[in-house]
PDB file of C-alpha atoms in Angstrom:
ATOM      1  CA  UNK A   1       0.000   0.000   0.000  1.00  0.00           C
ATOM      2  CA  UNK A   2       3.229   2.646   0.679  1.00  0.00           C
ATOM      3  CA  UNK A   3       3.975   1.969  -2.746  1.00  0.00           C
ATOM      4  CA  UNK A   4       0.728   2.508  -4.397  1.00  0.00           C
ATOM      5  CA  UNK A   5       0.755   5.884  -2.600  1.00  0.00           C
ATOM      6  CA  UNK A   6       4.182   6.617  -3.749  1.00  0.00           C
ATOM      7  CA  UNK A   7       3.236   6.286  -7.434  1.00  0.00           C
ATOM      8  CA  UNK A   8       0.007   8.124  -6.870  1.00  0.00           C
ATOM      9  CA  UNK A   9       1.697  11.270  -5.270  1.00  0.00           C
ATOM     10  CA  UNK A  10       4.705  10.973  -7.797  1.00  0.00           C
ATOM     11  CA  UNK A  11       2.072  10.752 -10.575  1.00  0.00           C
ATOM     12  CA  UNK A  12       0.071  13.989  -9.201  1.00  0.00           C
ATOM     13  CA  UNK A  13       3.415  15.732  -9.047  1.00  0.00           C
ATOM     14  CA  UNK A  14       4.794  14.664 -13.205  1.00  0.00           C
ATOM     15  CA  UNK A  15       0.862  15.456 -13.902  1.00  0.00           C
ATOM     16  CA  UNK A  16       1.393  19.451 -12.953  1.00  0.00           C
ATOM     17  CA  UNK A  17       4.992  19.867 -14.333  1.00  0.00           C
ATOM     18  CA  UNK A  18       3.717  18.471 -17.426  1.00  0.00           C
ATOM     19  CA  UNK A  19       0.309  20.740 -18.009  1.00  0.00           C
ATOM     20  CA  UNK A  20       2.865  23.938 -16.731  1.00  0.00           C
ATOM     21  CA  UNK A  21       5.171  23.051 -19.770  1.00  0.00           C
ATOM     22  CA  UNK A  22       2.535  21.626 -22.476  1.00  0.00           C
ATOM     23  CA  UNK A  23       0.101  23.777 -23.315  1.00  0.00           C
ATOM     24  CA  UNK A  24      -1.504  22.853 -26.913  1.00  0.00           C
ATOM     25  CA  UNK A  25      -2.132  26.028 -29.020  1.00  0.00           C
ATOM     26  CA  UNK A  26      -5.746  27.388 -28.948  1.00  0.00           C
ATOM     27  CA  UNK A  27      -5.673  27.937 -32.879  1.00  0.00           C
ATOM     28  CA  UNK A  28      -5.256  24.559 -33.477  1.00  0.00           C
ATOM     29  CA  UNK A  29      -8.938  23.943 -32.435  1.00  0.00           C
ATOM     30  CA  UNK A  30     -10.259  27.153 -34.833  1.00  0.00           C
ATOM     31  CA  UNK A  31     -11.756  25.043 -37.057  1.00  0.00           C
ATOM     32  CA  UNK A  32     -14.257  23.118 -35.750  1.00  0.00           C
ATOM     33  CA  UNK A  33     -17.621  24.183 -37.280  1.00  0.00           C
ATOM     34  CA  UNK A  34     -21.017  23.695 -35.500  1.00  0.00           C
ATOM     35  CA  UNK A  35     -23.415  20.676 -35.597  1.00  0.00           C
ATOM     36  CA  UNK A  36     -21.023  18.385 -37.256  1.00  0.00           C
ATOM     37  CA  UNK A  37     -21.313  15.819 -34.611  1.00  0.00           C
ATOM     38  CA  UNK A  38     -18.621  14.750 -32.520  1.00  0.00           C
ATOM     39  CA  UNK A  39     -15.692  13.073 -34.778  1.00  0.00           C
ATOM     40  CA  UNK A  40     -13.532  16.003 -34.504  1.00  0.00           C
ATOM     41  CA  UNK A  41     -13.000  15.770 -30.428  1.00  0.00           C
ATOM     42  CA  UNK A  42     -10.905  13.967 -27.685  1.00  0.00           C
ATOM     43  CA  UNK A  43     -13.093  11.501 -26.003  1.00  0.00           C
ATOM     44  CA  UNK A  44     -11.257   8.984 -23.444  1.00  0.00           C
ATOM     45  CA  UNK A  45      -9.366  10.046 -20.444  1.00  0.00           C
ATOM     46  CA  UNK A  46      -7.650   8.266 -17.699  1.00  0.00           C
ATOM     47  CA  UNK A  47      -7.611  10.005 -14.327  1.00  0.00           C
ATOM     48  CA  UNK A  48      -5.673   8.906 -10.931  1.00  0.00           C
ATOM     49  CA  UNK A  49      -7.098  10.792  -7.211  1.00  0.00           C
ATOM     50  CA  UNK A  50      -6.305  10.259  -3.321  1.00  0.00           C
ATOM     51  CA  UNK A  51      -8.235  11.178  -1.156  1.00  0.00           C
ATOM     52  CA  UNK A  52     -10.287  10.753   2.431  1.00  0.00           C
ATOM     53  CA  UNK A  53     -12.138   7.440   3.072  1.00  0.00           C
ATOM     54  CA  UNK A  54     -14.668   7.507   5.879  1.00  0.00           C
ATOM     55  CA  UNK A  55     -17.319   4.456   6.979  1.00  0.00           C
ATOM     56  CA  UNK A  56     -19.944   7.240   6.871  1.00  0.00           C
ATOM     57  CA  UNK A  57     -21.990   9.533   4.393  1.00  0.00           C
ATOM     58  CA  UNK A  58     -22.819  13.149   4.496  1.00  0.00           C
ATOM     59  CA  UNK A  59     -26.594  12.352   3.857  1.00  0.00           C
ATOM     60  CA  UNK A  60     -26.351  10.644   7.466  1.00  0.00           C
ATOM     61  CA  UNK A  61     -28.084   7.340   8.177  1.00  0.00           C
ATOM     62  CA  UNK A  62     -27.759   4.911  10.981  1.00  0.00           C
ATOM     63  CA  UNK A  63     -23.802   3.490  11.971  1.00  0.00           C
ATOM     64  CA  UNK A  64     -22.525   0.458  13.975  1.00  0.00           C
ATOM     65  CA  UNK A  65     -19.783   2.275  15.068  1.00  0.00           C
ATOM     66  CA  UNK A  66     -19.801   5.652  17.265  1.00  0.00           C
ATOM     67  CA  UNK A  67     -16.075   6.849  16.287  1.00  0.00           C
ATOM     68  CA  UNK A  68     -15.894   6.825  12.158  1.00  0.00           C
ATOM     69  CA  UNK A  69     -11.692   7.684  11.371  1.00  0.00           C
ATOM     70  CA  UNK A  70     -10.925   9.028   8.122  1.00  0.00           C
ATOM     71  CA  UNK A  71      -8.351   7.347   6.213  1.00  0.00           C
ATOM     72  CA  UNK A  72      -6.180   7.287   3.374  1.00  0.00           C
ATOM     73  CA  UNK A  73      -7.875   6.146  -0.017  1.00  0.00           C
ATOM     74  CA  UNK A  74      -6.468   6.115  -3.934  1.00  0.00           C
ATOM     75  CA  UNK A  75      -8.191   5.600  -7.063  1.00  0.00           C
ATOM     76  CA  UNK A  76      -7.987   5.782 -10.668  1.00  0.00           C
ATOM     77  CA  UNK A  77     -11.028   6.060 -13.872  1.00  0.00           C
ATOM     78  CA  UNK A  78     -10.722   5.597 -17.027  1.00  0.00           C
ATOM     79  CA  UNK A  79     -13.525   8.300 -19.097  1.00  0.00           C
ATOM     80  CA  UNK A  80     -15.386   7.690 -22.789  1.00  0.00           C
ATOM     81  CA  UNK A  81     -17.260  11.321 -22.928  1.00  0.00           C
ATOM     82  CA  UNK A  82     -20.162  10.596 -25.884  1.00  0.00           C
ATOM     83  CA  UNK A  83     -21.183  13.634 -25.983  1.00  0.00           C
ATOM     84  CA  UNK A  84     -21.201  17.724 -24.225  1.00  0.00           C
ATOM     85  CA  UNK A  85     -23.761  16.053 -21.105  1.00  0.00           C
ATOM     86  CA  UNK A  86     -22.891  12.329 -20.552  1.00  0.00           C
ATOM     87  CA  UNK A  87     -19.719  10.015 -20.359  1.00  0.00           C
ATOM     88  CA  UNK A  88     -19.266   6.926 -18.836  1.00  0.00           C
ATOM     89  CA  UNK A  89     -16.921   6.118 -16.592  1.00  0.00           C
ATOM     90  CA  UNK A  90     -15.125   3.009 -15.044  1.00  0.00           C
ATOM     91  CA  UNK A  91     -13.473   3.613 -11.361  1.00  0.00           C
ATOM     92  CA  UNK A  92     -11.162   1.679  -8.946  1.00  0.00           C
ATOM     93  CA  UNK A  93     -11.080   2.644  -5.109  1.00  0.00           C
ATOM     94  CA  UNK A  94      -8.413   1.237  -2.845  1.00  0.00           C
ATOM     95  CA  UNK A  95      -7.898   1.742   0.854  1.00  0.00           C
ATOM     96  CA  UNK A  96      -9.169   0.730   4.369  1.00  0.00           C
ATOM     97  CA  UNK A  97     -11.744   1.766   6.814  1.00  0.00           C
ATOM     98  CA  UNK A  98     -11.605   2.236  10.230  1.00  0.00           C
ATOM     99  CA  UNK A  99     -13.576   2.941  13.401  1.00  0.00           C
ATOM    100  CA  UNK A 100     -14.413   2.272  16.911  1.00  0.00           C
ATOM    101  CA  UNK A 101     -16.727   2.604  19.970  1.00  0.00           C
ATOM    102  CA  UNK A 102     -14.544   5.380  21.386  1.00  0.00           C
ATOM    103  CA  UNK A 103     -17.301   7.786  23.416  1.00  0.00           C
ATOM    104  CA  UNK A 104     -20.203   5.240  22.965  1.00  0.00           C
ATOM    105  CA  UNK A 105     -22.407   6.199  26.039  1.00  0.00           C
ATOM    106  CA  UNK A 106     -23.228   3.746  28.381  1.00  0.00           C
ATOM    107  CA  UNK A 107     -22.230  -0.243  27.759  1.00  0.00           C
ATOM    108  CA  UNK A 108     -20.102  -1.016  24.323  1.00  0.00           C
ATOM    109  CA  UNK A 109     -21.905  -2.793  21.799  1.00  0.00           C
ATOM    110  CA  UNK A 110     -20.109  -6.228  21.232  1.00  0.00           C
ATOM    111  CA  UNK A 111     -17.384  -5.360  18.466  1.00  0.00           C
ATOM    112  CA  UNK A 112     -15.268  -2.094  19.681  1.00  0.00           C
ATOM    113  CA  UNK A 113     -13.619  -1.473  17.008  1.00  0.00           C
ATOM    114  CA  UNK A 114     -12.658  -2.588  13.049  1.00  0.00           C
ATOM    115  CA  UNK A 115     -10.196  -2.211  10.382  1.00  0.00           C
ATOM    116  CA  UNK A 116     -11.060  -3.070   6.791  1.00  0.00           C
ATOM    117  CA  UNK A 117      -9.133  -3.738   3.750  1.00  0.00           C
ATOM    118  CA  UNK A 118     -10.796  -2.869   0.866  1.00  0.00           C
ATOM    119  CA  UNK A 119      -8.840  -5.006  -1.852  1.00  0.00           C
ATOM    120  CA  UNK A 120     -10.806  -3.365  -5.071  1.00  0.00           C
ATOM    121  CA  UNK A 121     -13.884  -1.521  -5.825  1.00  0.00           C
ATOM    122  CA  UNK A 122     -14.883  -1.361  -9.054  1.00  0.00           C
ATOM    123  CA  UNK A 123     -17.690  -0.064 -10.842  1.00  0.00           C
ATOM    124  CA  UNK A 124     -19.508   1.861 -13.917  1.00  0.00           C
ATOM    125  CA  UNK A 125     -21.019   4.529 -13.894  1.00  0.00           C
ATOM    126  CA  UNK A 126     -22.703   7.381 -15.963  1.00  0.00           C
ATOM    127  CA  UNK A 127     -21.633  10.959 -15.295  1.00  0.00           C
ATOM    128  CA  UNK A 128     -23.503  13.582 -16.460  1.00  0.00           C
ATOM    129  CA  UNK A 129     -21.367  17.350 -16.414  1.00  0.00           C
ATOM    130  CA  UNK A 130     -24.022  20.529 -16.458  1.00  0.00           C
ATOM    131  CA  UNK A 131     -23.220  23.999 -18.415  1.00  0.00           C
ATOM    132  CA  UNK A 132     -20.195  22.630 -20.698  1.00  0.00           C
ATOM    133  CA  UNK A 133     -21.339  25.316 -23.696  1.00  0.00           C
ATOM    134  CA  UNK A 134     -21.711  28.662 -22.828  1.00  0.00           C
ATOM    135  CA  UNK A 135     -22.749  31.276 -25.563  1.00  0.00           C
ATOM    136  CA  UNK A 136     -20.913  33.944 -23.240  1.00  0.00           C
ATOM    137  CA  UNK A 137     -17.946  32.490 -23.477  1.00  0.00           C
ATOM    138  CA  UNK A 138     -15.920  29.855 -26.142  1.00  0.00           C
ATOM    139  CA  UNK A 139     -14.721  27.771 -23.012  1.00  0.00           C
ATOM    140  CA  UNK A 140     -15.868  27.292 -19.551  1.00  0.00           C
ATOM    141  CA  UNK A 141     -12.994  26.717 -17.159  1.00  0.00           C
ATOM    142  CA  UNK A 142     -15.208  24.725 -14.183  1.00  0.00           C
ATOM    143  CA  UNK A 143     -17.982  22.019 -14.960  1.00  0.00           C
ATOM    144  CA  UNK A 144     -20.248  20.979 -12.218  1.00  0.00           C
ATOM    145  CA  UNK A 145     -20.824  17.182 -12.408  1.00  0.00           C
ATOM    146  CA  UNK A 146     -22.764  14.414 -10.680  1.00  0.00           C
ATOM    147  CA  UNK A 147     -22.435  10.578 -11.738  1.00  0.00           C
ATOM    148  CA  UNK A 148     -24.715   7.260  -9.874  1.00  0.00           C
ATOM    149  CA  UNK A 149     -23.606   3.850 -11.116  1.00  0.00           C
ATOM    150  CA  UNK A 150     -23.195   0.039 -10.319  1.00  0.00           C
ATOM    151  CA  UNK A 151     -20.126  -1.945  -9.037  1.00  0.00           C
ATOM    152  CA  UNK A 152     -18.935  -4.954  -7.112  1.00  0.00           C
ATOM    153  CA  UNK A 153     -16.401  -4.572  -3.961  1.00  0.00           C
ATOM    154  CA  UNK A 154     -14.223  -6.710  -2.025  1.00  0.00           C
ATOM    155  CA  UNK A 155     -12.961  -6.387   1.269  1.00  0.00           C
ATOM    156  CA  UNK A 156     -11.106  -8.135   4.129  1.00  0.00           C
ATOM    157  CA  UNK A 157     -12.651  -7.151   7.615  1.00  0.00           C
ATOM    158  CA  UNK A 158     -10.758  -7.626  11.261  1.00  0.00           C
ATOM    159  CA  UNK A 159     -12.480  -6.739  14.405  1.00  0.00           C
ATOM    160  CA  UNK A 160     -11.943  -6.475  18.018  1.00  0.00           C
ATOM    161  CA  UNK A 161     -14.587  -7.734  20.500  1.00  0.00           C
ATOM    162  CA  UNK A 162     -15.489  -6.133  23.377  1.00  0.00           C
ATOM    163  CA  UNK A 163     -13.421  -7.102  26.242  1.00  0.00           C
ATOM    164  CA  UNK A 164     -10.426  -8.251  24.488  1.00  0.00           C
ATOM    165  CA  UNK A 165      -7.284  -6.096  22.724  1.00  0.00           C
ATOM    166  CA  UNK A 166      -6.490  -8.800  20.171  1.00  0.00           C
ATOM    167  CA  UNK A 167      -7.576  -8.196  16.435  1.00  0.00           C
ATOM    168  CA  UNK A 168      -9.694 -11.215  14.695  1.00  0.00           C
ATOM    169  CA  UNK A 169     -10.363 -12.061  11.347  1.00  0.00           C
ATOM    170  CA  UNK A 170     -13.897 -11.742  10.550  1.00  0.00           C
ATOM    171  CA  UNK A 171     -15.735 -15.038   8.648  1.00  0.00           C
ATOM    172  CA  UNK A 172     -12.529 -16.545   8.983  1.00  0.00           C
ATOM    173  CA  UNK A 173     -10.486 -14.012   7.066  1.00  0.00           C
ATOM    174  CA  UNK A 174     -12.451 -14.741   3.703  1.00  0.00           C
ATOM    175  CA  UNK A 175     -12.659 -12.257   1.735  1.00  0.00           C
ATOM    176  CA  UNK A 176     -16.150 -10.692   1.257  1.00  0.00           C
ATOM    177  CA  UNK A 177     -17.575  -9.871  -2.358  1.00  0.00           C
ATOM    178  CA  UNK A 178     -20.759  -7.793  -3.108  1.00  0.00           C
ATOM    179  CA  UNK A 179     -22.293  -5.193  -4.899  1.00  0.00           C
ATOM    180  CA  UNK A 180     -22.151  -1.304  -4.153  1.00  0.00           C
ATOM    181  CA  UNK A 181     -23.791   1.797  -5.599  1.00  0.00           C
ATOM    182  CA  UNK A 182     -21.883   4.927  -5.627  1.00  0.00           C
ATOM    183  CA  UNK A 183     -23.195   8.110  -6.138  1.00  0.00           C
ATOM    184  CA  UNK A 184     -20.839  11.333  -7.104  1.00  0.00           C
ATOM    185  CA  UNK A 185     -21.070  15.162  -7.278  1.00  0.00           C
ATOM    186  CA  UNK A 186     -17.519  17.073  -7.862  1.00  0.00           C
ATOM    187  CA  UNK A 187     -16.568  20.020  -9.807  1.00  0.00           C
ATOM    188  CA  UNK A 188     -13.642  19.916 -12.987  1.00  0.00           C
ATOM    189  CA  UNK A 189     -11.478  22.580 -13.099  1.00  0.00           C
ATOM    190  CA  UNK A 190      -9.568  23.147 -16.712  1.00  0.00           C
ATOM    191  CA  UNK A 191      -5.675  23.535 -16.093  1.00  0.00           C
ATOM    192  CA  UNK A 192      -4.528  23.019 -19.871  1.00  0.00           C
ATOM    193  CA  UNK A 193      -5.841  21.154 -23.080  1.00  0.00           C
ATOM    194  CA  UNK A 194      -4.067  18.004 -21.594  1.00  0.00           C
ATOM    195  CA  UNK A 195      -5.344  18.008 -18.276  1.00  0.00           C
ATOM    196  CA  UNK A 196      -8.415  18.519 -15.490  1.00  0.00           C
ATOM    197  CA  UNK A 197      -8.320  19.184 -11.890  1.00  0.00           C
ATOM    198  CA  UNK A 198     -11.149  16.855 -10.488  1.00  0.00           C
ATOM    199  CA  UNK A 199     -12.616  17.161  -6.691  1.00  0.00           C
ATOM    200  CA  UNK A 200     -15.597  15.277  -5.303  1.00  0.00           C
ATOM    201  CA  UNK A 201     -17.509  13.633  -3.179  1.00  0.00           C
ATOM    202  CA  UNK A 202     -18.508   9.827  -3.333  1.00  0.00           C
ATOM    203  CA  UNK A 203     -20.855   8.006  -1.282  1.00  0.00           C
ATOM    204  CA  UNK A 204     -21.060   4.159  -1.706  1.00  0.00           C
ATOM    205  CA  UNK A 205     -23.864   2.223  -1.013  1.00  0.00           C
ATOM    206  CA  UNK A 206     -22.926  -1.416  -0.142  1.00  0.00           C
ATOM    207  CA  UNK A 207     -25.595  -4.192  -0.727  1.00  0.00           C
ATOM    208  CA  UNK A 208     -24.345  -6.150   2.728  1.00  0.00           C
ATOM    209  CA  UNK A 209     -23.926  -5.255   6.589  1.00  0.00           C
ATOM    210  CA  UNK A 210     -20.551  -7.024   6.797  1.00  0.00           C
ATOM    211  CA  UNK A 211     -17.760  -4.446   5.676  1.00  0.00           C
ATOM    212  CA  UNK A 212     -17.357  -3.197   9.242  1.00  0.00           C
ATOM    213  CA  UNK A 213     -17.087  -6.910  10.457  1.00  0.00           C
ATOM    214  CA  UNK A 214     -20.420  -6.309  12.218  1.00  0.00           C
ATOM    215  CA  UNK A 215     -24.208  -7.424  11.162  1.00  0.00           C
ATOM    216  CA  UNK A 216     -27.097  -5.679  12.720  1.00  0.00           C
ATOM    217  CA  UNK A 217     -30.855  -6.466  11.458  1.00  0.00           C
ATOM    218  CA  UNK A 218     -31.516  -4.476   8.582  1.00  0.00           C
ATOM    219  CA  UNK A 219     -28.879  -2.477   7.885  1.00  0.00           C
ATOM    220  CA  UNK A 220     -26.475  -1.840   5.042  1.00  0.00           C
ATOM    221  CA  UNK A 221     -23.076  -0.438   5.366  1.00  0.00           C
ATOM    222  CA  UNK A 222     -22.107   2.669   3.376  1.00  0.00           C
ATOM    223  CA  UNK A 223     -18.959   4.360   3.130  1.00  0.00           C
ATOM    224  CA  UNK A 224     -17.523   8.169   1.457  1.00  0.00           C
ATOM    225  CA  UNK A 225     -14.490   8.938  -0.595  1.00  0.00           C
ATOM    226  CA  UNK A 226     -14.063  12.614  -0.788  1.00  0.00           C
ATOM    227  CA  UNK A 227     -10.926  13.287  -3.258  1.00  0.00           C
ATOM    228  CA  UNK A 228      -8.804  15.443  -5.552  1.00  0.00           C
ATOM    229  CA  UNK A 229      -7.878  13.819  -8.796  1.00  0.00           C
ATOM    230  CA  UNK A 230      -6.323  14.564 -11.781  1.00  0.00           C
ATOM    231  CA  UNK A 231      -7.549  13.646 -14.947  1.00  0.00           C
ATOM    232  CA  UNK A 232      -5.642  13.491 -18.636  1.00  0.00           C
ATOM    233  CA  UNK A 233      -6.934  13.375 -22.022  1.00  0.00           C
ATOM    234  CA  UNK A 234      -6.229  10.609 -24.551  1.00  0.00           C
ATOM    235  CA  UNK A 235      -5.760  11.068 -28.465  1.00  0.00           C
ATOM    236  CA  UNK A 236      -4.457  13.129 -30.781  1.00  0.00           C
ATOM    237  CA  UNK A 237      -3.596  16.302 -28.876  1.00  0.00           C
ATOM    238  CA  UNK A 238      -4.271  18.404 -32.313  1.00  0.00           C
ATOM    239  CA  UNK A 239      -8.121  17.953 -31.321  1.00  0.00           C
ATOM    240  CA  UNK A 240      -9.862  19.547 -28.837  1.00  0.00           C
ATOM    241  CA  UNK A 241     -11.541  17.492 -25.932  1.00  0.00           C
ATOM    242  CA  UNK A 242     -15.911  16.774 -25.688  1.00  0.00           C
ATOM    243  CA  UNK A 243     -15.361  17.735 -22.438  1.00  0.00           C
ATOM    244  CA  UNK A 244     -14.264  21.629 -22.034  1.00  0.00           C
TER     245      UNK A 244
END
């Protein structure tokens, strides 16, 4: 996992030097005339982001755990924009979750606290970006967007029961496999023809009540990734991207 960080942060870091020293001309995208469909643009990207992971969502619900810890989570997408409004969009999520009964009032529940390794999450999803042509202005240089798709996760829980200090493997260490729905809103910022800052906000929706390594009656776990992400454009670099 210190390595996967490594190249993340390393990538973020060639990702600026390279939009600050690669700027395509704006003349070279002077001749695109209107409603002539959509041969003439950069579809695909591939995009890499880090960000916060937390066994919680914004939009609040019900928890097993009192404490929720934010950790550490990485991810990377790969983009196919059809057209100005709609792309779709295929994501990985690493990291693990954490939290604990710290401050629970009264007598701890029976599990005090979990870690869990989240080995892959991936999923598809359609993303749909909001005011990409402006008659103001030839480019917009920030593009609200929201996305809701379907995916499958897998994850490796350990928990420790009330009473004790010694971490256990939940279900035997086996790891767990189910389906998630995550649901996105983020803003792109435009840093150069090659390149978009992304930000956003994820919640994920998982179809079980076992990534925390603790089942109550009719409950589903959930989880948010809020992150910052860059985001590069694939093709010939002598056409303009859909998207911007």
């Amino acid at each position: 996992m210190l390595h996967i960080k490594k190249i993340v942060l390393f990538a973020f870091l060639c990702g600026f030097l390279f939009a600050a020293s690669a700027q395509t001309p704006q003349q070279d995208y002077n001749n695109i005339k209107p409603f002539t469909g959509n041969s003439a643009f950069r579809k695909f990207s591939i995009g890499i982001n880090v960000g916060a992971l937390n066994p919680s969502v914004i939009t609040g619900g019900t928890n097993n755990f009192y404490n929720n810890q934010t950790t550490l989570g990485y991810g990377a997408n790969l983009r196919y924009q059809f057209n100005h409004y709609i792309a779709l969009q295929a994501d990985y999520l690493g990291g693990t979750l954490k939290g604990n009964q710290d401050g629970w009032p009264g007598v701890p529940p029976a599990v005090t606290s979990f870690k869990t390794k989240i080995g892959s999450a991936l999923d598809l999803a359609a993303v749909f970006t909001f005011g990409n042509i402006n008659f103001r202005k030839i480019k917009n240089s920030i593009m609200p967007y929201i996305s809701a798709g379907i995916g499958t996760i897998s994850y490796k829980p350990t928990i420790v029961k009330i009473n004790s200090t010694t971490e256990e493997a939940y279900d035997n260490g086996n790891t767990e496999n189910n389906l998630f729905v995550p649901v996105t809103a983020g803003l792109k910022f435009n840093l150069s023809q090659l390149m978009n800052l992304d930000l956003g906000y994820r919640m994920n929706f998982v179809d079980k009540d076992d990534l925390d390594g603790y089942r109550v009656a009719y409950h589903k776990d959930k989880f948010s990734y809020g992150f910052i992400g860059l985001e590069f454009s694939l093709g010939n670099q002598k056409k303009p991207r859909m998207l911007f």
